[in-house]
């Protein structure tokens, strides 16, 4: 009966004599050995089934048990299946005694624990991987329990705190940081525990040497298997350099805006205030010219003429400067602006120039954009007027068009005029920069500088593509409404 019961166990069960020969075996063991039934094992030893080395180990162990009379209970042992794969067993071998107490063999059982061993190994591997990752990460990693006591810190965290892990574990922020910082950390941790939400912040941190650094922090709750919050874990990394660079950039940008505004204000005030005395100089020299022409000597007549000419040029320059400085200081708010209507007004303003030069100005359908309408008018007018003014031998032909991409409208004003050497493509947008003498083409060199300032105020760019003798195309962009 016992034999039958033992026979159905899934553990391997056997009895061996003092020479390690099988006297009894159950089905599970027979199967493991590759036998059809337990009887096939009887009288045989492990040497008949296992490689020599393994069988020798088993029989040596059994010898010791028999000689010492001491059992071996629940020992983890390496074994092998018939295909030669390594397995793990939990084996127990007990000396078998007869009625006189003499050891006559061994009773043994062994259980296949290969699966458990593999799971353990996998767990160990994944732990090792987790630790090596956490330890080698270039970020600080820590864990605290609900009472705020540290339960873990990685290598970098210990370095940052300047303490070995033993001196950190069990401590709270109040033991490690100045009070105000500790209070903040504790408050944030509590909020993470309560809201169960990930907390993100850039915070100030004090190093052991007193240096204050900025760190980017992420904190998240730690849960147990029942889904309860049992602590918080966090990572942080040093962003001091980044933060300083950002602050420097912000400061420089603010400084630039301030000095630009100051410069604009200065140009505006200077040109505005200069207008008045200049008007006086101009009108009195004109009066002088009118009253005293041919009444003084011829040198005096020339001098008066120079003064009159100089004063009127100065007036034009100052007016230009005023126009230029007004773009930033006196601009109107942006509004939906129909460029077709704007172009109508430009054509009306340039009617004379178009008529006199015999220019043909064409255009594609133009869109409605978000802009300052009068500045857009000035922009298109300056570009079209130049396209007509700098014409070649042929009658001027000008074409205006606009196309939209994902973020902006790209406008172009194309002509068949004298063209521009690409070397000067940037210079012409600078105030008072011209490529021609006043005798050749009239102008002061303000037109394109005004265009550039208007485009920049609208958040766009302006440039020219041209070759001498091949005409020019001026491009500018205006961000489309969705982007503003
Ligand atoms: P201005 O027309 O008063 O000279 P702008 O700032 O409008 O001043 O233009 C600067 C210079 O750029 C011009 O003197 C000219 O040399 C060149 N330029 C501008 N538009 C054109 C054009 N369409 N074709 C050729 N050259 C041009």
Coordinates of C-alpha atoms and ligand atoms in Angstrom, one line a residue:
X1 CA 0.0 0.0 0.0
X2 CA 2.8 2.3 1.0
X3 CA 4.6 1.4 -2.2
X4 CA 1.5 2.2 -4.2
X5 CA 1.1 5.6 -2.5
X6 CA 4.8 6.5 -2.9
X7 CA 4.6 5.4 -6.5
X8 CA 2.3 8.2 -7.4
X9 CA 4.3 11.0 -5.8
X10 CA 5.7 13.5 -8.2
X11 CA 8.9 13.8 -6.0
X12 CA 11.6 11.2 -6.7
X13 CA 11.6 8.6 -4.0
X14 CA 14.0 5.7 -3.6
X15 CA 15.8 3.3 -1.3
X16 CA 19.4 2.3 -2.0
X17 CA 21.5 -0.4 -0.3
X18 CA 24.9 0.4 1.2
X19 CA 26.5 0.1 -2.2
X20 CA 24.2 2.8 -3.6
X21 CA 22.2 0.2 -5.6
X22 CA 18.5 0.9 -6.1
X23 CA 16.3 -1.3 -4.0
X24 CA 13.2 0.7 -4.5
X25 CA 12.2 3.6 -6.8
X26 CA 8.9 5.3 -7.6
X27 CA 7.6 6.1 -11.1
X28 CA 8.7 9.7 -11.1
X29 CA 12.3 8.7 -10.5
X30 CA 12.1 5.9 -13.1
X31 CA 10.8 8.4 -15.7
X32 CA 13.5 10.9 -14.8
X33 CA 16.1 8.2 -15.3
X34 CA 14.6 7.4 -18.7
X35 CA 13.2 4.0 -17.6
X36 CA 9.8 2.6 -18.5
X37 CA 9.1 1.4 -14.9
X38 CA 10.7 1.4 -11.5
X39 CA 11.8 -2.3 -11.8
X40 CA 14.3 -1.4 -14.5
X41 CA 16.3 0.6 -11.9
X42 CA 16.6 -2.1 -9.3
X43 CA 20.1 -3.3 -8.8
X44 CA 21.5 -0.4 -10.8
X45 CA 23.4 2.6 -9.5
X46 CA 23.6 6.2 -10.6
X47 CA 26.7 5.3 -12.7
X48 CA 24.3 3.5 -15.1
X49 CA 22.3 6.7 -15.7
X50 CA 24.5 9.8 -15.1
X51 CA 27.9 11.0 -16.3
X52 CA 30.6 9.5 -14.2
X53 CA 31.5 12.6 -12.4
X54 CA 28.0 13.3 -11.2
X55 CA 27.3 9.7 -10.3
X56 CA 30.6 9.6 -8.3
X57 CA 29.6 12.7 -6.4
X58 CA 26.2 11.2 -5.4
X59 CA 27.8 7.9 -4.3
X60 CA 30.5 9.7 -2.3
X61 CA 27.8 11.7 -0.5
X62 CA 25.8 8.5 0.2
X63 CA 29.0 6.8 1.5
X64 CA 29.4 9.7 4.0
X65 CA 25.8 9.4 5.1
X66 CA 26.1 5.7 5.6
X67 CA 29.4 5.9 7.4
X68 CA 28.5 8.9 9.6
X69 CA 24.9 7.8 10.2
X70 CA 23.8 11.4 9.8
X71 CA 21.0 12.4 7.4
X72 CA 21.2 15.2 4.9
X73 CA 18.0 17.1 4.9
X74 CA 16.7 19.5 2.2
X75 CA 19.9 20.1 0.5
X76 CA 20.0 21.9 -2.9
X77 CA 21.8 19.7 -5.4
X78 CA 22.7 20.0 -9.0
X79 CA 21.5 17.1 -11.2
X80 CA 20.9 16.3 -14.8
X81 CA 18.1 15.1 -17.0
X82 CA 18.5 12.4 -19.6
X83 CA 19.1 15.0 -22.3
X84 CA 22.1 16.3 -20.3
X85 CA 20.4 19.5 -19.1
X86 CA 21.4 20.7 -15.7
X87 CA 18.6 20.6 -13.1
X88 CA 18.3 21.6 -9.5
X89 CA 16.9 19.3 -6.8
X90 CA 16.0 19.7 -3.1
X91 CA 17.1 16.4 -1.8
X92 CA 16.9 14.5 1.5
X93 CA 18.9 11.4 2.2
X94 CA 18.4 9.5 5.4
X95 CA 20.3 6.4 6.6
X96 CA 18.1 3.3 6.6
X97 CA 18.5 1.1 9.7
X98 CA 17.4 -2.4 10.4
X99 CA 15.8 -3.5 13.7
X100 CA 19.3 -3.8 15.3
X101 CA 20.1 -0.3 14.4
X102 CA 22.6 -1.2 11.7
X103 CA 22.7 1.0 8.6
X104 CA 21.6 -1.1 5.7
X105 CA 21.1 1.6 3.1
X106 CA 19.6 5.0 2.4
X107 CA 16.1 6.4 1.9
X108 CA 16.0 9.4 -0.3
X109 CA 13.6 11.9 -1.9
X110 CA 14.3 14.7 -4.2
X111 CA 12.2 17.4 -5.6
X112 CA 12.7 19.2 -8.9
X113 CA 13.3 22.9 -8.0
X114 CA 14.9 23.9 -11.3
X115 CA 12.0 26.3 -12.0
X116 CA 12.3 28.0 -8.6
X117 CA 16.0 28.2 -9.0
X118 CA 15.6 29.8 -12.5
X119 CA 13.1 32.3 -11.1
X120 CA 15.4 33.1 -8.2
X121 CA 18.3 33.6 -10.7
X122 CA 16.2 35.8 -12.9
X123 CA 15.2 37.8 -9.9
X124 CA 18.8 38.1 -8.9
X125 CA 19.8 39.1 -12.4
X126 CA 17.1 41.7 -12.7
X127 CA 18.0 43.0 -9.2
X128 CA 21.6 43.2 -10.2
X129 CA 20.7 45.0 -13.4
X130 CA 18.4 47.4 -11.5
X131 CA 21.2 48.2 -9.0
X132 CA 23.9 48.6 -11.6
X133 CA 21.6 50.9 -13.6
X134 CA 20.5 52.9 -10.6
X135 CA 24.1 53.1 -9.3
X136 CA 25.6 54.1 -12.6
X137 CA 22.9 56.6 -13.6
X138 CA 24.2 60.2 -13.7
X139 CA 21.2 61.3 -11.7
X140 CA 20.6 61.2 -8.0
X141 CA 18.1 58.6 -6.9
X142 CA 16.5 58.3 -3.4
X143 CA 13.6 56.7 -1.6
X144 CA 11.9 57.8 1.7
X145 CA 9.3 56.1 3.8
X146 CA 6.1 57.9 4.9
X147 CA 7.8 59.3 8.0
X148 CA 10.3 61.0 5.7
X149 CA 13.2 58.7 6.5
X150 CA 15.6 57.8 3.7
X151 CA 15.5 54.1 2.8
X152 CA 17.7 54.3 -0.2
X153 CA 20.1 56.5 -2.1
X154 CA 22.3 55.7 -5.1
X155 CA 26.0 56.3 -5.4
X156 CA 25.6 59.8 -6.9
X157 CA 23.1 60.8 -4.2
X158 CA 25.6 59.8 -1.5
X159 CA 28.3 61.8 -3.3
X160 CA 26.0 64.8 -3.6
X161 CA 25.3 64.6 0.2
X162 CA 28.9 63.9 0.9
X163 CA 28.0 60.9 3.2
X164 CA 28.1 57.1 3.0
X165 CA 24.7 55.4 2.6
X166 CA 24.8 54.1 6.2
X167 CA 24.8 57.7 7.4
X168 CA 21.8 58.6 5.2
X169 CA 19.5 55.6 5.8
X170 CA 17.0 56.3 8.6
X171 CA 17.7 60.0 8.5
X172 CA 15.2 62.7 7.5
X173 CA 15.6 65.9 5.5
X174 CA 15.8 67.8 8.8
X175 CA 18.9 65.8 9.7
X176 CA 20.6 66.5 6.4
X177 CA 19.5 69.9 5.1
X178 CA 19.0 73.4 6.4
X179 CA 15.6 73.8 8.0
X180 CA 13.9 75.9 5.3
X181 CA 14.9 73.4 2.6
X182 CA 13.9 70.4 4.7
X183 CA 10.5 72.0 5.3
X184 CA 10.0 72.5 1.6
X185 CA 11.1 68.9 0.7
X186 CA 8.8 67.5 3.4
X187 CA 5.8 69.5 2.2
X188 CA 6.4 68.4 -1.4
X189 CA 6.7 64.7 -0.3
X190 CA 3.5 64.9 1.7
X191 CA 1.7 66.4 -1.4
X192 CA 3.0 63.6 -3.6
X193 CA 1.8 61.0 -1.0
X194 CA -1.7 62.6 -0.8
X195 CA -2.3 63.5 -4.5
X196 CA -0.4 60.4 -5.8
X197 CA 0.7 62.7 -8.6
X198 CA 4.3 63.0 -10.0
X199 CA 5.8 66.2 -8.7
X200 CA 8.2 68.2 -10.9
X201 CA 10.2 71.2 -9.9
X202 CA 13.4 73.1 -10.3
X203 CA 14.6 73.6 -6.8
X204 CA 17.6 75.0 -4.9
X205 CA 19.7 72.5 -3.1
X206 CA 22.6 73.0 -0.8
X207 CA 25.8 70.9 -1.1
X208 CA 27.7 69.9 2.1
X209 CA 30.3 72.5 1.3
X210 CA 27.6 75.2 1.3
X211 CA 27.4 75.6 -2.5
X212 CA 23.9 76.3 -3.7
X213 CA 23.0 74.4 -6.8
X214 CA 19.8 74.2 -8.9
X215 CA 18.4 70.7 -9.5
X216 CA 15.5 69.5 -11.6
X217 CA 13.4 67.1 -9.4
X218 CA 10.9 64.4 -10.1
X219 CA 9.1 62.8 -7.2
X220 CA 6.6 59.9 -7.4
X221 CA 4.8 57.8 -4.8
X222 CA 6.0 54.3 -3.9
X223 CA 3.2 51.7 -3.6
X224 CA 3.1 48.3 -1.9
X225 CA 1.5 45.3 -3.5
X226 CA -1.9 46.4 -2.1
X227 CA -1.6 49.7 -3.9
X228 CA -1.1 51.7 -0.7
X229 CA 1.4 54.5 -0.7
X230 CA 4.3 53.5 1.5
X231 CA 6.8 56.3 0.6
X232 CA 8.1 58.5 -2.1
X233 CA 11.0 58.1 -4.5
X234 CA 12.7 60.8 -6.3
X235 CA 15.3 61.6 -8.9
X236 CA 17.1 64.9 -9.4
X237 CA 20.0 66.2 -11.5
X238 CA 22.1 69.3 -11.5
X239 CA 20.8 72.0 -13.9
X240 CA 22.8 74.9 -12.4
X241 CA 24.7 75.5 -15.6
X242 CA 21.5 75.4 -17.7
X243 CA 19.7 77.6 -15.3
X244 CA 22.6 80.1 -15.1
X245 CA 22.8 80.2 -18.9
X246 CA 19.0 80.7 -19.2
X247 CA 19.2 83.5 -16.6
X248 CA 22.1 85.1 -18.5
X249 CA 20.2 84.9 -21.7
X250 CA 17.1 86.4 -20.1
X251 CA 19.2 89.2 -18.7
X252 CA 20.9 89.8 -22.0
X253 CA 17.6 89.8 -23.9
X254 CA 16.1 92.2 -21.4
X255 CA 19.1 94.4 -21.6
X256 CA 19.0 94.3 -25.4
X257 CA 15.3 95.2 -25.5
X258 CA 15.9 98.0 -23.1
X259 CA 18.9 99.4 -25.0
X260 CA 17.0 99.0 -28.3
X261 CA 14.0 100.9 -26.9
X262 CA 16.4 103.6 -25.5
X263 CA 18.1 103.9 -28.9
X264 CA 14.8 104.1 -30.7
X265 CA 13.6 106.7 -28.2
X266 CA 16.8 108.6 -28.7
X267 CA 16.6 108.6 -32.5
X268 CA 13.0 109.7 -32.3
X269 CA 13.6 112.5 -29.8
X270 CA 16.8 113.6 -31.6
X271 CA 15.2 113.7 -35.1
X272 CA 12.0 115.2 -33.8
X273 CA 13.7 118.0 -31.8
X274 CA 16.2 118.7 -34.6
X275 CA 13.3 119.4 -37.0
X276 CA 12.4 122.7 -35.5
X277 CA 15.8 124.5 -35.5
X278 CA 16.5 123.0 -38.9
X279 CA 13.3 124.4 -40.3
X280 CA 14.5 127.8 -39.0
X281 CA 17.9 127.4 -40.7
X282 CA 16.3 126.3 -43.9
X283 CA 13.7 129.0 -44.1
X284 CA 16.2 131.8 -43.2
X285 CA 18.8 130.6 -45.7
X286 CA 16.0 130.4 -48.4
X287 CA 15.1 134.0 -47.4
X288 CA 18.7 134.9 -47.6
X289 CA 19.0 133.4 -51.1
X290 CA 15.9 135.1 -52.3
X291 CA 16.7 138.5 -51.0
X292 CA 20.5 138.7 -51.6
X293 CA 20.9 136.7 -54.8
X294 CA 23.1 138.7 -57.2
X295 CA 23.5 141.4 -54.6
X296 CA 26.7 140.0 -53.0
X297 CA 29.6 138.7 -54.9
X298 CA 29.5 135.4 -56.8
X299 CA 31.2 133.4 -54.1
X300 CA 28.5 134.5 -51.6
X301 CA 25.9 133.3 -54.1
X302 CA 27.6 129.8 -54.3
X303 CA 27.9 129.6 -50.5
X304 CA 24.3 130.5 -50.0
X305 CA 23.3 127.8 -52.5
X306 CA 25.4 125.2 -50.7
X307 CA 23.8 126.1 -47.4
X308 CA 20.3 125.9 -48.9
X309 CA 21.1 122.5 -50.5
X310 CA 22.7 121.2 -47.3
X311 CA 19.8 122.3 -45.2
X312 CA 17.2 120.6 -47.4
X313 CA 19.2 117.4 -47.6
X314 CA 19.5 117.4 -43.8
X315 CA 15.8 117.9 -43.6
X316 CA 15.2 114.8 -45.7
X317 CA 17.6 112.7 -43.7
X318 CA 16.0 113.8 -40.4
X319 CA 12.5 113.1 -41.8
X320 CA 13.8 109.7 -42.8
X321 CA 15.3 109.0 -39.4
X322 CA 12.0 110.1 -37.8
X323 CA 10.1 107.7 -40.0
X324 CA 12.5 104.9 -39.2
X325 CA 12.4 105.4 -35.4
X326 CA 8.6 105.7 -35.4
X327 CA 8.1 102.1 -36.6
X328 CA 8.9 100.7 -33.2
X329 CA 7.6 103.6 -31.1
X330 CA 4.5 104.6 -33.0
X331 CA 3.3 101.3 -34.6
X332 CA -0.4 100.5 -34.5
X333 CA -1.8 97.2 -33.1
X334 CA -2.1 94.3 -35.5
X335 CA -5.4 93.5 -37.1
X336 CA -6.7 91.4 -40.0
X337 CA -5.4 93.2 -43.0
X338 CA -6.6 92.6 -46.5
X339 CA -3.4 92.8 -48.7
X340 CA -5.5 93.4 -51.8
X341 CA -6.8 96.6 -50.3
X342 CA -3.3 97.6 -49.2
X343 CA -2.0 97.0 -52.7
X344 CA -4.8 99.2 -54.1
X345 CA -3.7 102.1 -51.9
X346 CA 0.0 101.5 -52.9
X347 CA -1.0 101.7 -56.6
X348 CA -2.8 104.9 -56.0
X349 CA 0.2 106.4 -54.1
X350 CA 2.6 105.3 -56.9
X351 CA 0.3 106.2 -59.7
X352 CA 2.7 108.9 -61.0
X353 CA 5.8 106.8 -60.8
X354 CA 4.0 103.9 -62.6
X355 CA 2.7 106.2 -65.3
X356 CA 6.0 108.0 -65.9
X357 CA 8.1 104.8 -66.1
X358 CA 5.5 102.9 -68.1
X359 CA 5.8 100.1 -65.5
X360 CA 3.6 97.1 -65.7
X361 CA 2.8 95.9 -62.2
X362 CA 0.9 92.6 -61.8
X363 CA 0.0 90.5 -58.8
X364 CA -1.5 87.2 -57.7
X365 CA -4.4 87.2 -55.3
X366 CA -3.1 88.4 -52.0
X367 CA -4.3 87.1 -48.6
X368 CA -5.6 88.7 -45.4
X369 CA -2.9 88.7 -42.8
X370 CA -2.6 89.9 -39.2
X371 CA -0.6 93.1 -39.4
X372 CA -0.4 96.9 -38.9
X373 CA -2.1 98.0 -42.1
X374 CA -0.3 101.3 -42.6
X375 CA 3.1 99.6 -42.0
X376 CA 2.2 96.9 -44.5
X377 CA 1.3 99.6 -47.0
X378 CA 4.7 101.3 -46.4
X379 CA 6.5 98.0 -46.8
X380 CA 4.9 97.1 -50.1
X381 CA 5.2 100.6 -51.4
X382 CA 8.9 100.9 -50.7
X383 CA 9.6 97.5 -52.4
X384 CA 7.5 98.3 -55.5
X385 CA 8.8 101.9 -55.7
X386 CA 12.4 100.5 -55.7
X387 CA 11.4 97.8 -58.3
X388 CA 10.3 100.6 -60.6
X389 CA 13.1 103.0 -59.7
X390 CA 16.0 100.6 -60.3
X391 CA 14.9 99.6 -63.8
X392 CA 17.1 98.6 -66.6
X393 CA 16.9 99.6 -70.3
X394 CA 13.6 97.6 -70.5
X395 CA 10.4 99.0 -69.2
X396 CA 9.9 97.9 -65.6
X397 CA 7.8 94.8 -65.0
X398 CA 6.9 94.1 -61.4
X399 CA 5.1 91.1 -60.0
X400 CA 3.8 90.7 -56.4
X401 CA 2.8 87.4 -55.0
X402 CA 2.2 85.5 -51.7
X403 CA 2.1 81.8 -50.7
X404 CA 1.4 80.2 -47.4
X405 CA 3.3 77.5 -45.6
X406 CA 2.6 75.9 -42.2
X407 CA 3.7 78.9 -40.2
X408 CA 3.9 82.0 -42.4
X409 CA 3.0 83.8 -45.6
X410 CA 5.9 84.3 -48.0
X411 CA 5.5 87.5 -50.0
X412 CA 7.7 88.3 -53.0
X413 CA 8.2 91.4 -55.2
X414 CA 10.0 90.5 -58.4
X415 CA 11.4 93.0 -61.0
X416 CA 13.3 92.9 -64.2
X417 CA 15.6 95.8 -63.1
X418 CA 19.4 96.3 -62.8
X419 CA 19.8 93.7 -60.1
X420 CA 22.1 93.6 -57.1
X421 CA 25.5 92.0 -56.6
X422 CA 24.8 89.3 -53.9
X423 CA 27.8 90.7 -52.1
X424 CA 25.7 93.7 -51.1
X425 CA 22.5 91.6 -50.4
X426 CA 22.7 92.3 -46.6
X427 CA 24.2 95.8 -46.7
X428 CA 21.2 97.4 -48.5
X429 CA 18.9 96.7 -45.5
X430 CA 21.1 98.9 -43.3
X431 CA 20.0 102.5 -42.7
X432 CA 21.4 105.1 -45.1
X433 CA 23.3 102.4 -47.1
X434 CA 23.0 102.8 -50.9
X435 CA 24.8 101.3 -53.8
X436 CA 24.4 104.4 -56.0
X437 CA 25.3 108.1 -56.0
X438 CA 22.4 110.6 -55.5
X439 CA 23.1 111.7 -59.1
X440 CA 22.4 108.3 -60.5
X441 CA 19.3 107.4 -58.6
X442 CA 17.6 109.7 -56.1
X443 CA 17.1 108.5 -52.5
X444 CA 18.6 108.4 -49.1
X445 CA 19.0 104.7 -48.3
X446 CA 16.2 104.5 -45.8
X447 CA 13.6 102.5 -47.8
X448 CA 14.8 99.0 -47.2
X449 CA 15.9 99.7 -43.6
X450 CA 12.3 100.7 -42.9
X451 CA 11.1 97.5 -44.7
X452 CA 13.3 95.4 -42.5
X453 CA 12.2 97.1 -39.3
X454 CA 8.5 96.7 -40.2
X455 CA 9.0 93.0 -41.1
X456 CA 10.9 92.4 -37.8
X457 CA 8.1 94.1 -35.8
X458 CA 5.7 91.6 -37.4
X459 CA 8.0 88.6 -36.5
X460 CA 9.1 87.9 -40.0
X461 CA 12.3 88.0 -42.2
X462 CA 13.2 89.9 -45.3
X463 CA 15.9 89.1 -47.9
X464 CA 16.7 89.6 -51.5
X465 CA 17.7 87.2 -54.3
X466 CA 19.3 88.8 -57.3
X467 CA 22.1 88.9 -59.8
X468 CA 23.3 92.1 -61.5
X469 CA 21.5 92.6 -64.8
X470 CA 19.0 89.8 -64.1
X471 CA 16.4 91.6 -62.0
X472 CA 15.8 91.2 -58.2
X473 CA 13.2 89.4 -56.1
X474 CA 12.6 90.7 -52.6
X475 CA 11.1 88.2 -50.2
X476 CA 9.5 88.8 -46.8
X477 CA 7.5 86.7 -44.4
X478 CA 4.6 87.4 -42.1
X479 CA 3.7 84.8 -39.5
X480 CA 0.2 83.4 -40.3
X481 CA -2.6 84.1 -37.8
X482 CA -2.5 80.6 -36.2
X483 CA 1.0 81.3 -35.1
X484 CA 0.6 84.6 -33.4
Ligands
LIG1 P1 17.2 104.2 -51.7 O1 16.2 103.6 -52.6 O2 16.8 105.4 -51.0 O3 18.6 104.2 -52.2 P2 16.8 101.7 -50.2 O4 17.1 101.4 -48.8 O5 15.4 101.5 -50.7 O6 17.3 103.2 -50.4 O7 17.7 100.8 -51.1 C1 19.1 100.7 -50.8 C2 19.8 100.3 -52.1 O8 19.5 99.0 -52.5 C3 19.5 101.2 -53.2 O9 20.3 102.3 -53.3 C4 19.8 100.2 -54.4 O10 21.2 100.3 -54.7 C5 19.5 98.9 -53.9 N1 18.2 98.4 -54.3 C6 17.0 98.5 -53.6 N2 16.0 97.9 -54.3 C7 16.5 97.5 -55.5 C8 16.0 96.9 -56.7 N3 14.7 96.5 -56.8 N4 16.8 96.6 -57.7 C9 18.1 96.9 -57.6 N5 18.7 97.5 -56.6 C10 17.9 97.8 -55.5

